[in-house]
Amino acid sequence: MRRRRELAPERIHDERLKDIATFKPGFAQDLRRVLDDKDIERRRHRDANHWHALATIWALQAGKHV
């Protein structure tokens, strides 16, 4: 199984999404940096099960939709 950071360039430059003007993919190793970004309104969990509760708490504390 490939790691997420290995998949990031492939997903960021996906030809199927090139015509979607609002598609602005990014990659962050630290969820806290994502939650600090005021342009991000919500996040979707794609992490290991044992991180879901903490990630949800952090997102709610940052005022994000979860």
Coordinates of C-alpha atoms in Angstrom, one line a residue:
M1 CA 0.0 0.0 0.0
R2 CA 1.3 3.4 -0.9
R3 CA 1.6 6.1 1.6
R4 CA -0.5 9.3 1.4
R5 CA 2.5 11.5 0.7
E6 CA 3.3 9.3 -2.3
L7 CA -0.2 9.7 -3.6
A8 CA -0.4 13.5 -3.1
P9 CA 1.2 14.5 -6.5
E10 CA -1.0 12.1 -8.4
R11 CA -4.2 13.3 -6.7
I12 CA -3.3 17.0 -6.9
H13 CA -2.7 16.8 -10.7
D14 CA -5.6 14.5 -11.5
E15 CA -6.7 15.2 -15.1
R16 CA -10.3 14.4 -14.2
L17 CA -10.5 17.4 -11.9
K18 CA -8.7 20.0 -14.0
D19 CA -12.0 21.7 -15.2
I20 CA -13.3 22.3 -11.6
A21 CA -12.4 25.9 -10.8
T22 CA -13.0 25.5 -7.1
F23 CA -10.8 22.4 -6.7
K24 CA -7.7 23.5 -4.8
P25 CA -6.1 20.3 -3.4
G26 CA -3.4 20.5 -0.9
F27 CA -1.3 18.2 1.3
A28 CA -0.4 18.7 5.0
Q29 CA 1.4 16.3 7.3
D30 CA 0.1 18.2 10.4
L31 CA -3.7 18.4 10.8
R32 CA -3.2 21.5 13.1
R33 CA -1.9 23.5 10.1
V34 CA -5.0 22.6 8.1
L35 CA -7.3 23.6 11.0
D36 CA -5.4 27.0 11.3
D37 CA -6.4 27.8 7.7
K38 CA -9.4 30.1 7.7
D39 CA -10.3 29.3 4.1
I40 CA -11.0 25.7 5.0
E41 CA -14.5 25.3 6.3
R42 CA -14.6 21.5 6.8
R43 CA -12.5 18.4 6.8
R44 CA -13.1 14.9 6.0
H45 CA -11.6 12.1 8.0
R46 CA -9.2 10.0 6.0
D47 CA -7.0 9.0 8.9
A48 CA -6.6 5.9 11.2
N49 CA -9.6 5.1 13.4
H50 CA -7.7 6.0 16.6
W51 CA -7.3 9.6 15.4
H52 CA -11.0 10.3 14.6
A53 CA -12.0 11.5 18.1
L54 CA -9.0 13.8 18.5
A55 CA -9.3 15.2 15.0
T56 CA -13.0 15.9 15.5
I57 CA -12.4 17.7 18.7
W58 CA -9.6 19.8 17.2
A59 CA -11.8 20.6 14.2
L60 CA -14.8 21.7 16.4
Q61 CA -12.5 23.8 18.5
A62 CA -11.3 25.5 15.3
G63 CA -14.9 26.2 14.3
K64 CA -14.9 23.7 11.4
H65 CA -17.8 21.7 10.2
V66 CA -17.3 18.0 10.9

